[in-house]
Every structure is written in C-alpha cells, then in structure tokens.
mmCIF file of C-alpha atoms in Angstrom:
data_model
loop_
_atom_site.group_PDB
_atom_site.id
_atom_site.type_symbol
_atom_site.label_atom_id
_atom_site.label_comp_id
_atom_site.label_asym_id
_atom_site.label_seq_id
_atom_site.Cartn_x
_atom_site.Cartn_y
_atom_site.Cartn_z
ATOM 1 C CA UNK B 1 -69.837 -4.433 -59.186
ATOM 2 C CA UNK B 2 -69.508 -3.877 -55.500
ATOM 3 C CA UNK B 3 -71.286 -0.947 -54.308
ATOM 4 C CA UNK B 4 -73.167 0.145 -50.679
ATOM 5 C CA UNK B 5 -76.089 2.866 -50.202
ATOM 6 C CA UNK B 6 -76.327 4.313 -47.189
ATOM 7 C CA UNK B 7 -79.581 6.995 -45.800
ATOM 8 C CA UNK B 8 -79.033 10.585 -46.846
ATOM 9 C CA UNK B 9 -77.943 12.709 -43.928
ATOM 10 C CA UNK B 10 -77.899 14.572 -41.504
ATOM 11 C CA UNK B 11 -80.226 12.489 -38.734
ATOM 12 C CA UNK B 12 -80.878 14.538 -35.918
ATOM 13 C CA UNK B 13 -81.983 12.759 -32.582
ATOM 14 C CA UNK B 14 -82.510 14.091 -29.139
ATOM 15 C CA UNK B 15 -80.568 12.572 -26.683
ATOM 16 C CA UNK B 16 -81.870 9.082 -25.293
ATOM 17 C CA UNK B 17 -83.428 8.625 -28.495
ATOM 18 C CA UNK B 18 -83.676 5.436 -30.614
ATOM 19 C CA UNK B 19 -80.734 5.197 -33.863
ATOM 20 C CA UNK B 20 -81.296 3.380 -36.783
ATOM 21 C CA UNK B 21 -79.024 4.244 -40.228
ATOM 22 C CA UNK B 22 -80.056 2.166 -43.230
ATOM 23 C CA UNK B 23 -77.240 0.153 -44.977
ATOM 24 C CA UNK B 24 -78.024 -1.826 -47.934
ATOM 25 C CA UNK B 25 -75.177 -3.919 -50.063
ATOM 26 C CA UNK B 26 -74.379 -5.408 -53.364
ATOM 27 C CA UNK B 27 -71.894 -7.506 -53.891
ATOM 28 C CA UNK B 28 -70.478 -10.027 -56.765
ATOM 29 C CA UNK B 29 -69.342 -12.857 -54.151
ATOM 30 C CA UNK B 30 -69.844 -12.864 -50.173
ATOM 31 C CA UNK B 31 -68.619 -9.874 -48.430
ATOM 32 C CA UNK B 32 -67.989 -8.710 -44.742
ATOM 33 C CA UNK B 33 -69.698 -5.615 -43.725
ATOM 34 C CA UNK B 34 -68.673 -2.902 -41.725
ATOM 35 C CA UNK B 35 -69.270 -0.107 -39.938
ATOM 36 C CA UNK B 36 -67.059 2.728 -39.453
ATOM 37 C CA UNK B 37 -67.534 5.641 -37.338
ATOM 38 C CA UNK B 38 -65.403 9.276 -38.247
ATOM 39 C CA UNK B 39 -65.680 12.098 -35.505
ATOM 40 C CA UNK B 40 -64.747 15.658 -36.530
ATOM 41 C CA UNK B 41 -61.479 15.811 -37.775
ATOM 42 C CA UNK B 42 -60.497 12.563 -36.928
ATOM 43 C CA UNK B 43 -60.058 9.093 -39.377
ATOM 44 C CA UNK B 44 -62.322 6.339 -39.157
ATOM 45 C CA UNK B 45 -62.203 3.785 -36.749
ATOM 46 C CA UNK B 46 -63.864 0.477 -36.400
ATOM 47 C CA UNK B 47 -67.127 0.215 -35.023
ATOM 48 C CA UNK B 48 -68.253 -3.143 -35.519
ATOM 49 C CA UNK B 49 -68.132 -6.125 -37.973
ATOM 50 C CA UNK B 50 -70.239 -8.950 -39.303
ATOM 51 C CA UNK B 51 -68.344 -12.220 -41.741
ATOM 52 C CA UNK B 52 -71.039 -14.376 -42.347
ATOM 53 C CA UNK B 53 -75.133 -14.021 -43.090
ATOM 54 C CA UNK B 54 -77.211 -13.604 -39.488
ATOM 55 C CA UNK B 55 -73.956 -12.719 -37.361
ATOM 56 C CA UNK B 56 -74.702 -9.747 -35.110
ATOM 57 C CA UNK B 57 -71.605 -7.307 -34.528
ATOM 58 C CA UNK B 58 -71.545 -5.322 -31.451
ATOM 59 C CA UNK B 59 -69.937 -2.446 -29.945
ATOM 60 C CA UNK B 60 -70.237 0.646 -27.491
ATOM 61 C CA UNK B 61 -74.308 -0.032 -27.558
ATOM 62 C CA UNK B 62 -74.748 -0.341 -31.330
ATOM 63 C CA UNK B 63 -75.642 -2.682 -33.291
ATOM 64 C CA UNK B 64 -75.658 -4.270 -36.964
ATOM 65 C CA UNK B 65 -77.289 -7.649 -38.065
ATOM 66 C CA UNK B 66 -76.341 -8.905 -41.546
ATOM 67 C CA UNK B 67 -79.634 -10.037 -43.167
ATOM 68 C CA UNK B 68 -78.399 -12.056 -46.320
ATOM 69 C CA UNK B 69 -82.408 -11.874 -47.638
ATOM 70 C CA UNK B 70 -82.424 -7.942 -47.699
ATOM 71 C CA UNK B 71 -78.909 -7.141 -48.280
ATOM 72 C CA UNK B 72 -78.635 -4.982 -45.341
ATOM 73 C CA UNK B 73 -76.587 -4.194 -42.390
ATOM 74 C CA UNK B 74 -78.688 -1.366 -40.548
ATOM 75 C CA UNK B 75 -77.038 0.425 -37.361
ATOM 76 C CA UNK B 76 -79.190 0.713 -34.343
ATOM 77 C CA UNK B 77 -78.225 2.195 -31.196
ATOM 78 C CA UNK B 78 -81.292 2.300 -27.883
ATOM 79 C CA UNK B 79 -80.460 5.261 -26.498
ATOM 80 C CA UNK B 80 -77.609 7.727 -28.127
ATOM 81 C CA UNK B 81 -75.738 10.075 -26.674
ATOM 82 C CA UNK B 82 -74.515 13.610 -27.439
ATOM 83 C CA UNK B 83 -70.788 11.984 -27.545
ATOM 84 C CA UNK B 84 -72.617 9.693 -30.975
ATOM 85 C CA UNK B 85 -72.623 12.567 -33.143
ATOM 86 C CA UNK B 86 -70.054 11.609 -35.807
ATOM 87 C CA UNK B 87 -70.547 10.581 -39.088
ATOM 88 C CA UNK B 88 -70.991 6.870 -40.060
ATOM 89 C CA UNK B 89 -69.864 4.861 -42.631
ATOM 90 C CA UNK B 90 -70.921 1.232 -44.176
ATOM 91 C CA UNK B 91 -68.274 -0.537 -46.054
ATOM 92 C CA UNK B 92 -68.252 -3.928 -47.645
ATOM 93 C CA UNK B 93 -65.399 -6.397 -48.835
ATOM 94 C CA UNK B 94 -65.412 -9.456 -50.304
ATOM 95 C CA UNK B 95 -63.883 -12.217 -48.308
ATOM 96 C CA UNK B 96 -62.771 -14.540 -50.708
ATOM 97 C CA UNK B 97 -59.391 -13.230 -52.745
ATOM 98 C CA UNK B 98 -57.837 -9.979 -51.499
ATOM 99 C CA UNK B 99 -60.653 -7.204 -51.256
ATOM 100 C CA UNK B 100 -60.282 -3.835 -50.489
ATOM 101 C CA UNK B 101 -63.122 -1.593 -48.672
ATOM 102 C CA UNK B 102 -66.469 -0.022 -50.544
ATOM 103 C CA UNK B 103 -67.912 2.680 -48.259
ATOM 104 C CA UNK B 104 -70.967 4.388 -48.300
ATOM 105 C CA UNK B 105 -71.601 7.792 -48.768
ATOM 106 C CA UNK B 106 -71.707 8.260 -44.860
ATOM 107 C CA UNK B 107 -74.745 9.399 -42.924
ATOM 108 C CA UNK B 108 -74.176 12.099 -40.089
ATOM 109 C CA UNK B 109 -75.140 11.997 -36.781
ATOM 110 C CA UNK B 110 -76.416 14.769 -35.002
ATOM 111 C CA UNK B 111 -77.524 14.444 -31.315
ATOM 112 C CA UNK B 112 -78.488 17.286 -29.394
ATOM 113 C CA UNK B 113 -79.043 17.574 -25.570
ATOM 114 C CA UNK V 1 -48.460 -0.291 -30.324
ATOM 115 C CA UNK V 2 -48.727 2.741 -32.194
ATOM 116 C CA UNK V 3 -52.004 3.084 -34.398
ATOM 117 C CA UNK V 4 -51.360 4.366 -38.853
ATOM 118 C CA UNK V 5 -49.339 7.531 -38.071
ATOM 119 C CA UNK V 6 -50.037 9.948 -41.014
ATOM 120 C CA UNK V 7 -48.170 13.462 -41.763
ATOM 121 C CA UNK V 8 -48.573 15.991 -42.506
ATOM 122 C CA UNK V 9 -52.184 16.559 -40.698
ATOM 123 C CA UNK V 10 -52.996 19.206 -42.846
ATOM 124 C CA UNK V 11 -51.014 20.511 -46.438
ATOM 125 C CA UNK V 12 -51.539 23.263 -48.055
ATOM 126 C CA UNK V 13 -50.441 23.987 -51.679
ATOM 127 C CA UNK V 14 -50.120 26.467 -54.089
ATOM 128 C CA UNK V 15 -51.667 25.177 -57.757
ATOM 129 C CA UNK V 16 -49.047 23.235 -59.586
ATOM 130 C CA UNK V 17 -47.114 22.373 -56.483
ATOM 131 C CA UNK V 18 -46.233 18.993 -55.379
ATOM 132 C CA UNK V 19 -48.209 17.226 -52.713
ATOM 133 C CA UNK V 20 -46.257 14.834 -50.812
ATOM 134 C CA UNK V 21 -48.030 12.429 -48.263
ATOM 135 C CA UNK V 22 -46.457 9.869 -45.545
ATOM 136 C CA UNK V 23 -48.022 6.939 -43.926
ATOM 137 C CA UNK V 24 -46.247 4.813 -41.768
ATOM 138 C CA UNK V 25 -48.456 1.501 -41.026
ATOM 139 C CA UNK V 26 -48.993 -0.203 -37.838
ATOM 140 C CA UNK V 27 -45.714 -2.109 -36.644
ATOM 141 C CA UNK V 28 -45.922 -6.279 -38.026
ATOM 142 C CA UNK V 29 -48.549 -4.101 -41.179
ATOM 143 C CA UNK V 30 -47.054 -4.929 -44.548
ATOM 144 C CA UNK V 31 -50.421 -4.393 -46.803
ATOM 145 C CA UNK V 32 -51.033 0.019 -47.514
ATOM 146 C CA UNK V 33 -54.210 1.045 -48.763
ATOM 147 C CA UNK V 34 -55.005 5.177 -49.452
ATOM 148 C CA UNK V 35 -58.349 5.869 -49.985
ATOM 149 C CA UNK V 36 -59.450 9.655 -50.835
ATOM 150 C CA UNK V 37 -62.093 11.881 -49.451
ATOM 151 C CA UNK V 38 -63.896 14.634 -51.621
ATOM 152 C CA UNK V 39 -66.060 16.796 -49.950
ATOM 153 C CA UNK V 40 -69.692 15.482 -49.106
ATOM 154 C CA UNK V 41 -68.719 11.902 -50.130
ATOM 155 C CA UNK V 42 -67.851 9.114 -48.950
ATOM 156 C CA UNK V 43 -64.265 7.268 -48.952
ATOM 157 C CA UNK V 44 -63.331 5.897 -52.722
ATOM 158 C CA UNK V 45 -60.098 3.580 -52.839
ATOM 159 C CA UNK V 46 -57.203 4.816 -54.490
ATOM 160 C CA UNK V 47 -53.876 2.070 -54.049
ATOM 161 C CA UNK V 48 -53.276 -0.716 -52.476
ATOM 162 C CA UNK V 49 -49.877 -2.059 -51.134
ATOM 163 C CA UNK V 50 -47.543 -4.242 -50.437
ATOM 164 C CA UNK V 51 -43.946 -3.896 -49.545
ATOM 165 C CA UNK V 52 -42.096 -2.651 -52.323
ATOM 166 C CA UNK V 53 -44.880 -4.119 -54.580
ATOM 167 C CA UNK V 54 -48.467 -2.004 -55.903
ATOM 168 C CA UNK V 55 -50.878 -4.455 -55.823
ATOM 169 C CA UNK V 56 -53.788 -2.622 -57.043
ATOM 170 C CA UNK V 57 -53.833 1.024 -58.282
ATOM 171 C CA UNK V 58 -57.197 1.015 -60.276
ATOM 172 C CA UNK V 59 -58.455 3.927 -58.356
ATOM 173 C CA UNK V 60 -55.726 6.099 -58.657
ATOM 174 C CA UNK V 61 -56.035 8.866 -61.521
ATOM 175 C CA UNK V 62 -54.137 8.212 -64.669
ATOM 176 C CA UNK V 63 -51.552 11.353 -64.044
ATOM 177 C CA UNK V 64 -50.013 13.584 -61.799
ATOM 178 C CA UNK V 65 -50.559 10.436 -59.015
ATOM 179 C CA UNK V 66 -47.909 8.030 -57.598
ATOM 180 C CA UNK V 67 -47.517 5.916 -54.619
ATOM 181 C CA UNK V 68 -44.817 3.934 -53.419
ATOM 182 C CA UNK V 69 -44.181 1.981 -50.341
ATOM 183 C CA UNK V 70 -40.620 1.044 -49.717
ATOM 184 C CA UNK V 71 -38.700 -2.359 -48.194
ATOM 185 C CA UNK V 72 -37.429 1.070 -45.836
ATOM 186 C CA UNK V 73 -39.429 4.012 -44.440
ATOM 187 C CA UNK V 74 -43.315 5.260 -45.003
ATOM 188 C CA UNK V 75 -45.267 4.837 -47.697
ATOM 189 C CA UNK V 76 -45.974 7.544 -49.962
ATOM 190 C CA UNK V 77 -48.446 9.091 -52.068
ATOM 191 C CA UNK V 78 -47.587 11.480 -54.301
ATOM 192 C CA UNK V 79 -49.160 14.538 -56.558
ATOM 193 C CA UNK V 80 -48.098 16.475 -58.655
ATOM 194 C CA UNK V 81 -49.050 19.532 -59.987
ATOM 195 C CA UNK V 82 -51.810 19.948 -57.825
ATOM 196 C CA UNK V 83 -55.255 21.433 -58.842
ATOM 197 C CA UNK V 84 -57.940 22.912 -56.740
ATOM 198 C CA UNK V 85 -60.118 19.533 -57.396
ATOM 199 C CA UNK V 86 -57.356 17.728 -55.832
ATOM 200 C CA UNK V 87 -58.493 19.141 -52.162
ATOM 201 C CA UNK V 88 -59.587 16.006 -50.099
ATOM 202 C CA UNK V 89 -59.122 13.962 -47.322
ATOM 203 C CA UNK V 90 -56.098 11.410 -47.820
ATOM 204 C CA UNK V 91 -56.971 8.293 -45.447
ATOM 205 C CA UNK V 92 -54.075 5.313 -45.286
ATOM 206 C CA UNK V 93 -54.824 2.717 -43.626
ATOM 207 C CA UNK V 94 -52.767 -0.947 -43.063
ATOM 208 C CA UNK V 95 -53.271 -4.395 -42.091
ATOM 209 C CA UNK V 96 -50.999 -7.599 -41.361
ATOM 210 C CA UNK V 97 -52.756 -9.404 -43.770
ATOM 211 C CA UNK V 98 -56.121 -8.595 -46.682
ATOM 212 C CA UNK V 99 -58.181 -8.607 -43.770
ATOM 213 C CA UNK V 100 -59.118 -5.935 -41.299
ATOM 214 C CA UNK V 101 -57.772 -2.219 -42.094
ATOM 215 C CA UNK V 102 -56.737 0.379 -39.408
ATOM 216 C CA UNK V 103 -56.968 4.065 -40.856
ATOM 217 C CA UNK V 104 -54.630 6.677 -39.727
ATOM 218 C CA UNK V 105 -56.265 10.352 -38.831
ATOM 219 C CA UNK V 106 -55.606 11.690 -42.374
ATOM 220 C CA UNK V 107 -54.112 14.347 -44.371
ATOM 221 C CA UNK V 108 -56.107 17.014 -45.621
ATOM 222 C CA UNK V 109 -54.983 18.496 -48.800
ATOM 223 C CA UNK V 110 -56.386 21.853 -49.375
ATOM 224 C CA UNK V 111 -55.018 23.430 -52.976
ATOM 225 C CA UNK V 112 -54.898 27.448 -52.915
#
C-alpha cells in the first residue's frame, strides 16, 4: 500500500535557523508529493508540490526535492521565522487513476525568537 | 473566489447525538473528499465525492457514518450516535478535477 513517514515532532529552532523535516514515501505506482502546512486552528493549505522524480517545488523560502532513489521529499527552509511555527504535513497520491491524499503523521514546528 | 467554506467551526455533542457537518466546495469543484483528524495524528481519508455519486468510501467506518453530496446544496457528512472516540478534526476539501485538493478550515467535533 501507499503510506508516508514523516520525523517525530516537535522541532524546535531558533529563529534564523536552518529547517529540514524528513519525508520518506512508498507508493504502488508513481505518486505526487506534497507538502501541506496547518497553523493553529486553521486547515491545511498548500505549501508546495513536486509530479515527477528530481522536480524541485518551491514556496515562501522552502523547499522539497523529490529524490526517486531515496523515496524522499525532505522540507528545508535557510532561515525560518517565528511566523513558520505550524505543523507540517507530507502527503502522497498516485497520479495515474483517481488518487486521493496519504499524509503523514505531521511534524510540528516550533520557532522561538 | 471563495476558498472550501466549512460549518459549523466547532460542534459540540452530547453522546448519542447526531453530528451533522456541511462543506460547500470551491465554485466550478465537483469532486468532495473528508478526511478526519484524531488527536496527535495525522489526516486519514474518509469519502470521496462526486456530485450526487460516492466514489470511494473505504475509509469511512462501517456504522453510524454517512455522507452525501447533492446535484443542490453542501455536501454532508453525517454521524450518528456520536461517541466520545468520535472527537476529531473533520477536514473537506474539493477540486475541479482528481487533481489538486483545497481544504476548508475544518470542523471540530468534540463529543461530551
């Protein structure tokens, strides 16, 4: 089956400091991946996107890079702000066929002044 | 363009109540998805929709869950006879086609 495993939470950075949340992916046929970002109390919204094997998806400063060798789809951010702190969620779907989303477990973000 | 509107924001119900939640996709959206929420975890699929059609329901539970989404009006998800385990997060989110899905804000279901 389908399934994504995201790094235990909560991260804690200092502000300015370097992000990186493991994503890794399993999948029966060739998925999309994801990432979805949820602030307190809010739904998820978009965050960025990858189709294909090597595409980069960008947004807001972060970053994903869907490595087809590893199965992964890490986020990375340079420098994150106290306005990051959310939680963050990898999701896969298959693209062939109708697909609907696998998430992660979500990792937390907490960034402190 | 308004984004998934969801209502209520927040339910509360008594045990053995009925739950009733609305989801009204993005204008042109005719595929519904819900997805659930449990505490600590991350978002597991529940239904997927069409107009008038369910196109996939092989993460709802067995009983006590329905959803609907008519040719008129929001979709629905319903529960019945609620339980305390039945306290979540209720995402819906919609898309013109099987591709990208916008969530609404959610409904949070909290059973007393």
């Amino acid at each position: 089956g389908n399934s994504v495993t995201q790094m235990e939470g909560p991260v804690t950075l200092s502000e300015e400091a370097f992000l990186t949340i493991n994503c890794t992916y399993t999948a029966t046929g060739y998925p999309s991946l994801f990432w979805y970002v949820q602030y307190p109390g809010e739904g998820l919204q978009l965050l960025l996107k990858a189709t294909k094997a090597d595409d980069k998806g960008s947004n807001k400063g972060f970053e994903a890079t869907y490595r087809k060798e590893t199965t992964s789809f890490h986020l990375e951010k340079g420098s994150v702000q106290v306005s990051d702190s959310a939680v963050y969620f990898c999701a896969l779907k298959l693209s062939s066929g109708y697909s609907t989303l696998t998430f992660g477990k979500g990792t937390m973000l907490l960034v402190s002044p | 363009n308004a984004g998934v509107m969801q209502n209520p924001r927040h339910l509360v119900r008594r045990r053995g109540q009925e739950a009733r939640l609305r989801c009204s996709p993005m204008k042109g959206h005719s595929h519904v998805y819900w997805y659930r929420q449990l505490p600590e975890e991350g978002l597991k699929f529940m239904v997927y929709l069409q107009k008038e059609n369910i196109i996939d329901e092989s993460g709802m539970p067995k009983e006590r869950f329905s959803a609907e989404f008519p040719k008129e009006g929001p979709s629905i998800l319903r529960i019945q006879q609620v339980v305390r385990g039945d306290s979540a997060a209720y995402f819906c989110a919609s898309s013109p086609d099987s591709t990208e899905a916008f969530f609404g804000q959610g409904t949070r279901l909290t059973v007393v």
